[in-house]
Tab-separated table of C-alpha atoms in Angstrom:
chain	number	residue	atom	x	y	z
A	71	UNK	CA	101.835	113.849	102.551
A	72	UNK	CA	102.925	114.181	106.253
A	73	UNK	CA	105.153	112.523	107.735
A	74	UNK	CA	107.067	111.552	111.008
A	75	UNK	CA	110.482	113.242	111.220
A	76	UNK	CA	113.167	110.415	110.967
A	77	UNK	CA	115.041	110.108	114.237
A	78	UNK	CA	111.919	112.492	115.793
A	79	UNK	CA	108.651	110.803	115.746
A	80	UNK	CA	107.315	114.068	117.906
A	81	UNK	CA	107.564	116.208	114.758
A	82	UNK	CA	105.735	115.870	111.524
A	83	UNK	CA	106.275	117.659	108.516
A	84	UNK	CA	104.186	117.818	105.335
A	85	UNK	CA	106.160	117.100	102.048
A	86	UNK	CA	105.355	116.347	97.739
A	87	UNK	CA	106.575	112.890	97.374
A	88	UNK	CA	108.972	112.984	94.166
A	89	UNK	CA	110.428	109.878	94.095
A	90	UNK	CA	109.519	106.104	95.208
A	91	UNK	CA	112.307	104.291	95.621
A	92	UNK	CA	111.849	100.464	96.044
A	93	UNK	CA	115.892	99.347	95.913
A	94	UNK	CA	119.220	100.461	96.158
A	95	UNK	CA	122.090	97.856	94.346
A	96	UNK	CA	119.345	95.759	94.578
A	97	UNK	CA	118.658	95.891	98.452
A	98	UNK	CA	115.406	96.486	99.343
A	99	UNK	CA	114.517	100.296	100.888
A	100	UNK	CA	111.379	101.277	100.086
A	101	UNK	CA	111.563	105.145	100.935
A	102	UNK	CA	109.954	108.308	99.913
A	103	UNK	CA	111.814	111.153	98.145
A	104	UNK	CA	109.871	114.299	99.411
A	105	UNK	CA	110.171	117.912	98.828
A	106	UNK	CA	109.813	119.423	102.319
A	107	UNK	CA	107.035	122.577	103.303
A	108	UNK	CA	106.477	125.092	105.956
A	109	UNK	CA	103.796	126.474	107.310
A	110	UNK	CA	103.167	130.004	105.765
A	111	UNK	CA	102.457	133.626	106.470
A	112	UNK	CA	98.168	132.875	107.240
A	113	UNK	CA	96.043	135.347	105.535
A	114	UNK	CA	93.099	136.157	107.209
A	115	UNK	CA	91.218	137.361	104.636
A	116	UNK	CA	91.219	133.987	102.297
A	117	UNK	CA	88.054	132.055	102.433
A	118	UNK	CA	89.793	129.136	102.441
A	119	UNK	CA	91.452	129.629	105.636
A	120	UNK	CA	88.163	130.191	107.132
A	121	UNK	CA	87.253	126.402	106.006
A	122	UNK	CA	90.637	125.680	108.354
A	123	UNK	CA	92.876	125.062	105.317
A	124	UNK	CA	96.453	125.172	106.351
A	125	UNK	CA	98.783	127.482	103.582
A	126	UNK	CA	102.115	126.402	103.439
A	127	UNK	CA	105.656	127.292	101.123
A	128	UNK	CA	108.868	125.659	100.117
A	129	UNK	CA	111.964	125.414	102.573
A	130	UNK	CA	114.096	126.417	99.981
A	131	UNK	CA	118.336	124.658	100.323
A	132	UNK	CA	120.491	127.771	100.129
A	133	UNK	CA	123.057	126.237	97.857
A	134	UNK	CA	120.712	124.649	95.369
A	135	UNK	CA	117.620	127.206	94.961
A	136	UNK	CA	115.673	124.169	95.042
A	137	UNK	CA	113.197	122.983	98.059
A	138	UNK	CA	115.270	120.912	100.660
A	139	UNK	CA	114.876	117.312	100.234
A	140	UNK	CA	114.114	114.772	102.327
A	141	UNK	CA	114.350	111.065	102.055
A	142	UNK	CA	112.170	109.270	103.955
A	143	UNK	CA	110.778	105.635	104.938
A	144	UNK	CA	107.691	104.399	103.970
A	145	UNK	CA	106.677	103.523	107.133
A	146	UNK	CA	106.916	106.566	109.024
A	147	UNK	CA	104.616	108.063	106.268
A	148	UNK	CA	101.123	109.251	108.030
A	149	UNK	CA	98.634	110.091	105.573
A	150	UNK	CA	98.017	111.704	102.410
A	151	UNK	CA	97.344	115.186	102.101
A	152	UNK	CA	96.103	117.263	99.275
A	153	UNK	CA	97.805	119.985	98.579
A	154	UNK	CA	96.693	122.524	95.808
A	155	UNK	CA	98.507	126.265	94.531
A	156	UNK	CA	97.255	129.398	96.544
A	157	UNK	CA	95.507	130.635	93.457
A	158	UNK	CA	95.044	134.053	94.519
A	159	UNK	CA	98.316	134.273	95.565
A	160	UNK	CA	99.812	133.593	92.461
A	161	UNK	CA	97.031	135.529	90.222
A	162	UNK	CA	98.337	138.541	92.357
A	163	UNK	CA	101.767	137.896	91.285
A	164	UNK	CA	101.432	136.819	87.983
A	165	UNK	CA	97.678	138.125	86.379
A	166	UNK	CA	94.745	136.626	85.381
A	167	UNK	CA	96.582	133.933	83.120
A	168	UNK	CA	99.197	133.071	85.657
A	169	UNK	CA	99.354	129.106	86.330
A	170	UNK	CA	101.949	126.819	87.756
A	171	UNK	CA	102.747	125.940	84.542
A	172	UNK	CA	103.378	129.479	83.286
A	173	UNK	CA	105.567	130.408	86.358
A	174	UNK	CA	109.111	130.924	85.729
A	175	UNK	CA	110.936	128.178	86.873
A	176	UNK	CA	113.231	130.349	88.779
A	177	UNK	CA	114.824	130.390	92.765
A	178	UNK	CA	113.303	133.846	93.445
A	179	UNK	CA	109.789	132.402	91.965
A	180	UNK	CA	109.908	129.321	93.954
A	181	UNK	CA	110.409	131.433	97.393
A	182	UNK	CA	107.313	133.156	96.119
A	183	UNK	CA	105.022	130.272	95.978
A	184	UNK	CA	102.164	129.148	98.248
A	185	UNK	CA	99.994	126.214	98.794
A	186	UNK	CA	97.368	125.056	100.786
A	187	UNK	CA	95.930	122.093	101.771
A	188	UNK	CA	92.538	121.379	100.377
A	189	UNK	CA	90.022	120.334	103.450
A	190	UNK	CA	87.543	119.758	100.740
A	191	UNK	CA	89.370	116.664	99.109
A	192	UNK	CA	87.475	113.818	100.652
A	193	UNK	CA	90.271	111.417	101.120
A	194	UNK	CA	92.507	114.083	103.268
A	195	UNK	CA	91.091	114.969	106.895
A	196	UNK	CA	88.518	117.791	107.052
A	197	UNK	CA	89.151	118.077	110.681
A	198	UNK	CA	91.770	120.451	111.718
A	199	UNK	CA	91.781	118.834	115.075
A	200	UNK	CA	93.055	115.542	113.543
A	201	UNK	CA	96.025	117.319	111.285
A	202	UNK	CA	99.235	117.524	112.491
């Protein structure tokens, strides 16, 4: 989903919401746990970038290995966006069989991992004028 940048509503990021969290000690927060993305290297030669979809890879914390984390409120949430694997991307890397779910679940993997957003999903924006 993107998402305004707490503290900079200039900036949006997009993120995969991990966690809902409703209360803390039993006071109400209602915020987003969201793994955070960056735009990607484009490749001009995928036919899905010629359809305007945006490709896009982890920001990866340096002391975990894991993506970086942010912790959002709901409210400065924007819109849903869906995001899918870069397919050919990862069938280069991995073969014919490769899947997310047959990926190593490794740091060096994860820095190797695209995605793109999916213009085609008719609840996202198919208007690259109107995404962030």
């Amino acid at each position: 989903m993107y998402y305004d940048v707490p503290g900079d509503r200039a900036e949006q990021r997009l993120g995969l919401s991990r966690l809902f969290v409703r209360a803390v000690s039993g006071v109400r927060r209602e915020v987003l746990v969201l793994q955070r993305l960056e735009p990607a290297v484009h490749q001009c030669t995928c036919v899905l970038s010629l359809f305007k979809c945006r490709r896009y890879q982890w920001v990866i914390d340096a002391t975990t290995g894991f993506p970086a984390l942010d912790v959002v409120p709901l409210s400065d949430v924007v819109r849903l966006e869906n995001v899918v694997p870069d397919f050919a991307d990862l069938g280069r890397r991995r073969g014919l069989l490769g899947t997310p779910a047959t990926t190593p679940d490794t740091p060096q993997e994860r820095r190797r991992e695209r995605y793109l957003t999916n213009a085609f999903f008719p609840w996202t924006t198919n208007s690259i004028v109107d995404a962030p």
